[in-house]
Short mmCIF file of C-alpha atoms in Angstrom, two decimals:
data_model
loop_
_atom_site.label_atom_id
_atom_site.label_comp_id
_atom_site.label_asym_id
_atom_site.label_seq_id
_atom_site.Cartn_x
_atom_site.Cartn_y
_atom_site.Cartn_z
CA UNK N 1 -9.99 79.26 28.98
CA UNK N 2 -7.88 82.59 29.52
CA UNK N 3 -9.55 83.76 26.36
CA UNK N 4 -13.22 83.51 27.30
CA UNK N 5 -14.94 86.84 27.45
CA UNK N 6 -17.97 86.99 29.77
CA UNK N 7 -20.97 89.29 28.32
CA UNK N 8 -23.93 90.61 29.94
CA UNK N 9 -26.57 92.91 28.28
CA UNK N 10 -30.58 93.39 27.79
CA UNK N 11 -31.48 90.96 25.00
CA UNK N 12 -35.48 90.40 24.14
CA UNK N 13 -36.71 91.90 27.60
CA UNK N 14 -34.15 89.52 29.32
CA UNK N 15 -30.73 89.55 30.98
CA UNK N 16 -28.60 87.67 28.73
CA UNK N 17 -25.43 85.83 29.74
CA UNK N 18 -22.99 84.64 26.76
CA UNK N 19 -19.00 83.77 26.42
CA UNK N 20 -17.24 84.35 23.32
CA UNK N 21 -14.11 83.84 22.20
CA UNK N 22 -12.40 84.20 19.10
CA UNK N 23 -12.64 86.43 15.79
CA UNK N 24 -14.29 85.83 12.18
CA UNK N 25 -17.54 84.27 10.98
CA UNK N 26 -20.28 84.02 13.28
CA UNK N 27 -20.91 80.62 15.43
CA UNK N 28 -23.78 80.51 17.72
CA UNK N 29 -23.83 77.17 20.05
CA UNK N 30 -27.39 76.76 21.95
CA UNK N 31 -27.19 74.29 24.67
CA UNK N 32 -30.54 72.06 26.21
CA UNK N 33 -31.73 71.41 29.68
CA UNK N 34 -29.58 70.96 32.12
CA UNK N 35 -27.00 72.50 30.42
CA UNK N 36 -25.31 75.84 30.22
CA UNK N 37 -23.00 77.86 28.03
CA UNK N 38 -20.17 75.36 29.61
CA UNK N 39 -21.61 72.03 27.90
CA UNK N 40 -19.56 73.90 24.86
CA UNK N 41 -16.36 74.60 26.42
CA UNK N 42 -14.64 72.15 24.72
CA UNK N 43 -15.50 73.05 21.58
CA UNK N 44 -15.14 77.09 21.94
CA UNK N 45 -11.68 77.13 21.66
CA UNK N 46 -11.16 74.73 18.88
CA UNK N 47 -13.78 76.47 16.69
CA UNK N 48 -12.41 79.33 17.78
CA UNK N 49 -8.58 78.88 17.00
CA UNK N 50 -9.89 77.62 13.45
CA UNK N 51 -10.93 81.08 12.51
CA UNK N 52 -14.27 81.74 14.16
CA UNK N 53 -16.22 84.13 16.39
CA UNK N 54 -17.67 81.80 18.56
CA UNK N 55 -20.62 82.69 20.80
CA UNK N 56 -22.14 80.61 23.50
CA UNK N 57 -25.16 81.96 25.42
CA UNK N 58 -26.88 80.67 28.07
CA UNK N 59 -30.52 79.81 26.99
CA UNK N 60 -33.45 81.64 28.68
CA UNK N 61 -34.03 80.26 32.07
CA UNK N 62 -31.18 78.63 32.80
CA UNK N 63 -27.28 79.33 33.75
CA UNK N 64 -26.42 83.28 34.55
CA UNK N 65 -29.43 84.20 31.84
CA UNK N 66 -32.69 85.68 33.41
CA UNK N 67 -35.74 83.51 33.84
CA UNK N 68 -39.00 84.66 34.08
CA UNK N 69 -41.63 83.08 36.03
CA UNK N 70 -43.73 82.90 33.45
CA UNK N 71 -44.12 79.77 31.49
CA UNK N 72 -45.66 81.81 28.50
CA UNK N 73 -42.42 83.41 28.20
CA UNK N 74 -40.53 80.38 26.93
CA UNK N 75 -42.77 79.59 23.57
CA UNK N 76 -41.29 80.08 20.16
CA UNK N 77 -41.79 83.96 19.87
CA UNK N 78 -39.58 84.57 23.03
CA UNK N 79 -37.01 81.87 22.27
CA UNK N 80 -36.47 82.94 18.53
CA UNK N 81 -36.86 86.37 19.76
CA UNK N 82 -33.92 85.60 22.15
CA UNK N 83 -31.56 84.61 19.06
CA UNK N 84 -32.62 87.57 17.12
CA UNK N 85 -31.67 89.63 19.09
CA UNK N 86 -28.51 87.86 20.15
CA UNK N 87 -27.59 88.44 16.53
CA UNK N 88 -28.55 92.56 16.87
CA UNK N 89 -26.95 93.18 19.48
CA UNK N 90 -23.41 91.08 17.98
CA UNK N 91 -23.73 93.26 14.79
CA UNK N 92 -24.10 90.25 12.83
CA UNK N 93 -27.06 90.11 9.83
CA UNK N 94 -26.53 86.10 9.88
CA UNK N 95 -24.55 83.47 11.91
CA UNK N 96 -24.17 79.67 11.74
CA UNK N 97 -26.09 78.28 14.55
CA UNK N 98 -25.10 74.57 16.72
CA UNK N 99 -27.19 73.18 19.13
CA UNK N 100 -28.17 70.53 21.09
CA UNK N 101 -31.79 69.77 22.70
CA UNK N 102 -34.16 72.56 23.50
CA UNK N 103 -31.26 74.36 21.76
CA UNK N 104 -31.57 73.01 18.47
CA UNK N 105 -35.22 73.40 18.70
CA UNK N 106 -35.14 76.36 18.99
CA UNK N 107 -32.51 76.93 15.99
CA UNK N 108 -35.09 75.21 14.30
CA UNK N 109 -37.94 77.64 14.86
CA UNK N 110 -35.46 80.47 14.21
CA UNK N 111 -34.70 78.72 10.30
CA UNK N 112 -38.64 78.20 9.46
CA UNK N 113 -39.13 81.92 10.80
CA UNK N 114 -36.58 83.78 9.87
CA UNK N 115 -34.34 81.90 6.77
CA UNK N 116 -32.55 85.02 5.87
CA UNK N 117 -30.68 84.56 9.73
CA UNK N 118 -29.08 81.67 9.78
CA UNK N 119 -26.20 80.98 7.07
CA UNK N 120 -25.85 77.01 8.13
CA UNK N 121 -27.76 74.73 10.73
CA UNK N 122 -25.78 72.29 12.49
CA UNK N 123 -27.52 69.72 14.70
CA UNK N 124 -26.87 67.58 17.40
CA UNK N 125 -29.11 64.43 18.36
CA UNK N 126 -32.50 66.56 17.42
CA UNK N 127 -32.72 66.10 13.32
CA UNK N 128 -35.52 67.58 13.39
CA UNK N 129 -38.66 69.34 15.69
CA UNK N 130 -40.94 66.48 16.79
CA UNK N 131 -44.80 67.52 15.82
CA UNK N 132 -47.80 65.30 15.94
CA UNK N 133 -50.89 67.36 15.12
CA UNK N 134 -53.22 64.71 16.61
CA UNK N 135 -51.83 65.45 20.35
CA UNK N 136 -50.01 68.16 21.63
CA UNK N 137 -46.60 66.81 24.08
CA UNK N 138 -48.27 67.59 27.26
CA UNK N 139 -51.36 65.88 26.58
CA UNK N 140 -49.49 62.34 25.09
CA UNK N 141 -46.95 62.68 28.55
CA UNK N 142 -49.92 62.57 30.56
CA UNK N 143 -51.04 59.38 28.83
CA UNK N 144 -47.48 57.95 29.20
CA UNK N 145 -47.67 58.81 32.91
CA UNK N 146 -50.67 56.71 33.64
CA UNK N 147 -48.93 53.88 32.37
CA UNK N 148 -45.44 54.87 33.69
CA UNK N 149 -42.85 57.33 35.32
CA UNK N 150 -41.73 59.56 32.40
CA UNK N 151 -40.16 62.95 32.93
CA UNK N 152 -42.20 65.60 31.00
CA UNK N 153 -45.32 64.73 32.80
CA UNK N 154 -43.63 64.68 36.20
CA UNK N 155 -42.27 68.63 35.40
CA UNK N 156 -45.45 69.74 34.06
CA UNK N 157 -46.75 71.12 37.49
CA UNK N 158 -45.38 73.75 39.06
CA UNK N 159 -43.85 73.50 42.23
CA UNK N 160 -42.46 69.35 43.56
CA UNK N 161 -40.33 69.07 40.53
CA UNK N 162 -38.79 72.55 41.15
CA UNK N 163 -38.34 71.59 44.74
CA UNK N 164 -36.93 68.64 44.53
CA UNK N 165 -33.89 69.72 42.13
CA UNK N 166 -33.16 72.37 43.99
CA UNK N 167 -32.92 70.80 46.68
CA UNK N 168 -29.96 69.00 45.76
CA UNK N 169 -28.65 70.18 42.23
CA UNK N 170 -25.09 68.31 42.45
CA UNK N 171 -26.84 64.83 42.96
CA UNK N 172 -29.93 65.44 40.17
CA UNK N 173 -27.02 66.66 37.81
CA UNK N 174 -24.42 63.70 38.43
CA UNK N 175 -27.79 61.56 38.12
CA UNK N 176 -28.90 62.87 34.74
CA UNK N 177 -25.76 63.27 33.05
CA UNK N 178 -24.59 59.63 33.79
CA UNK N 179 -28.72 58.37 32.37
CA UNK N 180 -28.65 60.82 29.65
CA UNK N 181 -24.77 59.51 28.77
CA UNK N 182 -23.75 56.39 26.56
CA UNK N 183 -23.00 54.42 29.98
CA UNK N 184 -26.58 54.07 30.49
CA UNK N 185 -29.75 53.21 29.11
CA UNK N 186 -32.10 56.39 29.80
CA UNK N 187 -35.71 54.56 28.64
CA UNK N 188 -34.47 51.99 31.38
CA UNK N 189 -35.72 55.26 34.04
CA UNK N 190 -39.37 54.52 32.50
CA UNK N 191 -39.48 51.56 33.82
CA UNK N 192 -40.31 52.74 37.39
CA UNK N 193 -43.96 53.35 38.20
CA UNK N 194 -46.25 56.35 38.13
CA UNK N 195 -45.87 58.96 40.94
CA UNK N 196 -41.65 58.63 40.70
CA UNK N 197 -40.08 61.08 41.84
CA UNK N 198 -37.28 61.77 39.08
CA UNK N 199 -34.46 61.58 41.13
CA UNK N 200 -35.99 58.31 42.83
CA UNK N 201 -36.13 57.24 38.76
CA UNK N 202 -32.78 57.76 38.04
CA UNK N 203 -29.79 55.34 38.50
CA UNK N 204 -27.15 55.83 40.69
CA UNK N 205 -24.16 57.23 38.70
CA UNK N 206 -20.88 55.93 39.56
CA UNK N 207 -18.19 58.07 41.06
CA UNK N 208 -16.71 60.60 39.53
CA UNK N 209 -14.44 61.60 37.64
CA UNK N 210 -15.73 59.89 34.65
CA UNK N 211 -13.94 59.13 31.20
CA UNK N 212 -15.68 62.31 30.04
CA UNK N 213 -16.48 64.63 32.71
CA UNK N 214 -14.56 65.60 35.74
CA UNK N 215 -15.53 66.64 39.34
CA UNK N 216 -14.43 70.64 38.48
CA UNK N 217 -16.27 70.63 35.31
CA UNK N 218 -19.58 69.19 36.86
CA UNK N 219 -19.20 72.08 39.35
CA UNK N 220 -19.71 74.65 36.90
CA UNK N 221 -23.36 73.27 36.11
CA UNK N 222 -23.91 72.95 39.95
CA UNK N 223 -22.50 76.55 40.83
CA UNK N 224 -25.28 77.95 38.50
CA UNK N 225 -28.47 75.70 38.92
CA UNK N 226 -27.41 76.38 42.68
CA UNK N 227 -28.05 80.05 42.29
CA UNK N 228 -30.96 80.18 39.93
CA UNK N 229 -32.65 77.07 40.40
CA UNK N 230 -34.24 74.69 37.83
CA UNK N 231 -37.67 76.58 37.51
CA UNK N 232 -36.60 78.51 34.37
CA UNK N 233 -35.40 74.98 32.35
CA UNK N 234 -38.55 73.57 33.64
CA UNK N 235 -40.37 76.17 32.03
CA UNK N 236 -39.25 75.50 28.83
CA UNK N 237 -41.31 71.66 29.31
CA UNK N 238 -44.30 73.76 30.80
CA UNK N 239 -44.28 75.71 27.30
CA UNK N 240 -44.33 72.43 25.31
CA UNK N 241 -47.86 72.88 24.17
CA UNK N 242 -47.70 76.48 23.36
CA UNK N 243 -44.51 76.04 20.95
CA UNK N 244 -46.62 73.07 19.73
CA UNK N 245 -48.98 75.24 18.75
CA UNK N 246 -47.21 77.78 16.77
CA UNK N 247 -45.54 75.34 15.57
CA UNK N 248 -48.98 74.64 13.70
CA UNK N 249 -48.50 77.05 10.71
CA UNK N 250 -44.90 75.43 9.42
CA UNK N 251 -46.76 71.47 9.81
CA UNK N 252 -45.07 70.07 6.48
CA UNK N 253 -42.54 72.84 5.53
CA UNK N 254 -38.89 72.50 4.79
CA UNK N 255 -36.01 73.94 6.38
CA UNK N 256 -34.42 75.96 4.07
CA UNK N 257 -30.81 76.76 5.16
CA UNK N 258 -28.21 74.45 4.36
CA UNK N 259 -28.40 71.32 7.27
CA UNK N 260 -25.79 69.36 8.90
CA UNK N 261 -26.54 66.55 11.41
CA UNK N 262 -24.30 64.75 14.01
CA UNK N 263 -25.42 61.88 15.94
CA UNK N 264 -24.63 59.42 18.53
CA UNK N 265 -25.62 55.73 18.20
CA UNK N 266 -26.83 55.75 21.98
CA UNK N 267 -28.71 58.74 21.87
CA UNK N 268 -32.32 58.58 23.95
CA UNK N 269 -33.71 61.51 21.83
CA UNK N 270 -33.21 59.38 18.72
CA UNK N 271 -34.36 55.90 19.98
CA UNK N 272 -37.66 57.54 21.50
CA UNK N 273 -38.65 60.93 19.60
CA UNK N 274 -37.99 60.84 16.48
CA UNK N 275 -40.24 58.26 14.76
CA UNK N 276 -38.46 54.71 13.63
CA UNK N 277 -36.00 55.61 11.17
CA UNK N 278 -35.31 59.71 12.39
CA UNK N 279 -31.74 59.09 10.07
CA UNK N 280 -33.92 58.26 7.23
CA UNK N 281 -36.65 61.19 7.90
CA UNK N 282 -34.57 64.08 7.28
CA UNK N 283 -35.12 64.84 4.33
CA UNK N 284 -39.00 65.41 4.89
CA UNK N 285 -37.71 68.52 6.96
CA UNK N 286 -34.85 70.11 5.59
CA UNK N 287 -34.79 71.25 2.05
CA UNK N 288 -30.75 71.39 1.57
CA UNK N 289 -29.32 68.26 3.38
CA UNK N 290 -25.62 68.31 3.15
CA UNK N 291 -24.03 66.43 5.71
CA UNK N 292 -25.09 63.86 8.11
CA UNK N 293 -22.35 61.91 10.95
CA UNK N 294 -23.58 59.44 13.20
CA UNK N 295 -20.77 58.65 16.17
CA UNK N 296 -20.69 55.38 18.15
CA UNK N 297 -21.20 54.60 21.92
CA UNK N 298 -21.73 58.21 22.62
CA UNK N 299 -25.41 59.53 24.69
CA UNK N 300 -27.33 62.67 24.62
CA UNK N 301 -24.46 63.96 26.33
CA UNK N 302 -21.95 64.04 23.12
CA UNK N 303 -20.22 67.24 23.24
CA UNK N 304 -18.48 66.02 26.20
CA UNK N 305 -18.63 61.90 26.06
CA UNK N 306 -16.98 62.28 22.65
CA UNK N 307 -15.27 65.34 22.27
CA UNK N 308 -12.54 64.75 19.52
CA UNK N 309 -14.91 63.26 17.36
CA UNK N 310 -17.80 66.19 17.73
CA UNK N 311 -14.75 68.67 17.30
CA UNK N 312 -13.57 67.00 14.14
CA UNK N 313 -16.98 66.55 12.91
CA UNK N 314 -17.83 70.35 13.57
CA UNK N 315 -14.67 71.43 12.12
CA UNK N 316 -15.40 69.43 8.42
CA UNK N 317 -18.62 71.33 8.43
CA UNK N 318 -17.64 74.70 9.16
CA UNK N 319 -14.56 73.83 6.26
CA UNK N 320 -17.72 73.00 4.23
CA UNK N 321 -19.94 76.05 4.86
CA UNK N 322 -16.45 78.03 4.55
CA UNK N 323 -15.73 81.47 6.00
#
């Protein structure tokens, strides 16, 4: 922890805050919603005492990193735009990029975009970007939400999701962690009915600490959503359709960079978005598979439910892309 450097500067028309630690090739871990740079700080200093310049920012909208109002200022040409020029201002032509979630996503775009960027891709729990070209997300959450409480529908508006969370960001964060973890069943919060409030939807976690998570480490995600509020990671559901549709143009096209995939047996993201066999689907979107890791028990919350394994698992890779 003593070796964390803290970094501020203008990146893309936004404030940017990052850590880094470490010297070498370039790392670049993206976290999802509602995380921050600290879902990663676990894995900073092992990546970082193996030889690499490790860089964790926190993702537009949320933690210490500006968030504009603006939901048009999350789609793919602002969140790619953010990486870019995450790389320009580190001096860095390419990096290997890690992420999780809206993270990975985002990675994603960045690899279809801009190939010549990114040296490896290593994913967590997202294989690959989710694109129907029959309905855009927004429109097939809406249908969900007639039938049942689901999430994505309930942020779409703007305003009584924002409210709520920040009302009370320690309890919505214990809440969500423990669904989103491998001690809980998250499809089990679609079984309430429409007009849920989300908080309402999710189960009651148990006390902390947890095996995996500690009372000190879940204040670091409430210090920050306490001072910026949840509007900016909301804003990256309310942008859904517009990354949907520029994600129009690559419909069909492969990944190029070299691909690495870790997953978790217990993951929600791979029961419920990813098609029936998302393992087995890989290949249709990523032209150079060379590595893929499932972990047991773990949740969407990996990183930190299983962090030995993820750490070993991250460390083979990077051995395997080499320095």
């Amino acid at each position: 922890m003593a070796e964390w450097l803290h970094h501020r500067a203008r990146i893309n028309g936004i404030d940017m805050h990052y850590v880094e630690q470490g010297n070498g090739p370039l790392i670049i871990l993206c976290h999802g919603f509602p995380h921050i740079w600290f879902s990663w700080h676990r894995q900073i200093p092992v990546l970082a005492a193996a030889g690499w310049r490790v860089v964790a920012p926190d993702m537009r909208g949320m933690g210490q990193t500006e968030a504009p109002a603006d939901p048009a200022a999350y789609d793919v040409d602002h969140t790619v735009g953010d990486l870019i020029g995450l790389l320009d201002h580190l001096g860095e032509a390419q990096a290997v990029f890690a992420g999780l979630d809206f993270g990975i996503l985002t990675i994603y775009d960045l690899a279809l975009r801009h190939p010549e960027r990114v040296r490896a891709v290593i994913g967590l729990e997202n294989p690959f970007p989710v694109h129907d070209p029959n309905i855009s997300p927004l429109a097939e959450a809406a249908l969900q939400a007639k039938e049942h409480f689901i999430h994505i529908d309930y942020f779409r508006p703007y305003g009584p999701a924002d409210e709520a969370l920040d009302a009370d960001p320690r309890r919505f964060l214990a809440k969500v962690f423990y669904a989103l973890s491998g001690d809980y069943r998250y499809l089990d919060v679609w079984s309430h009915p429409p007009g849920t409030s989300y908080i309402d939807a999710l189960p009651e976690p148990t006390p902390l600490p947890w095996a995996w998570l500690s009372e000190l480490e879940l204040e670091f995600f409430v210090s920050d959503y306490s001072r910026s509020g949840f509007t900016g990671g909301l804003n990256w559901y309310r942008a859904m359709d517009l990354r949907w549709e520029q994600r129009r143009a690559f419909e069909g096209v492969k990944s190029k960079p070299p691909f690495y995939f870790i997953g978790s047996e217990n993951d929600v993201d791979l029961e419920a978005w990813h098609g029936d066999d998302p393992i087995a689907s890989i290949p249709n979107h990523h032209a150079d598979v060379r590595a893929v890791r499932m972990l047991p028990k773990a949740g969407h919350m990996m990183q930190l439910e299983r962090t030995d394994e993820v750490n070993a698992v991250l460390l083979d890779y990077l051995a395997m892309i080499g320095r």
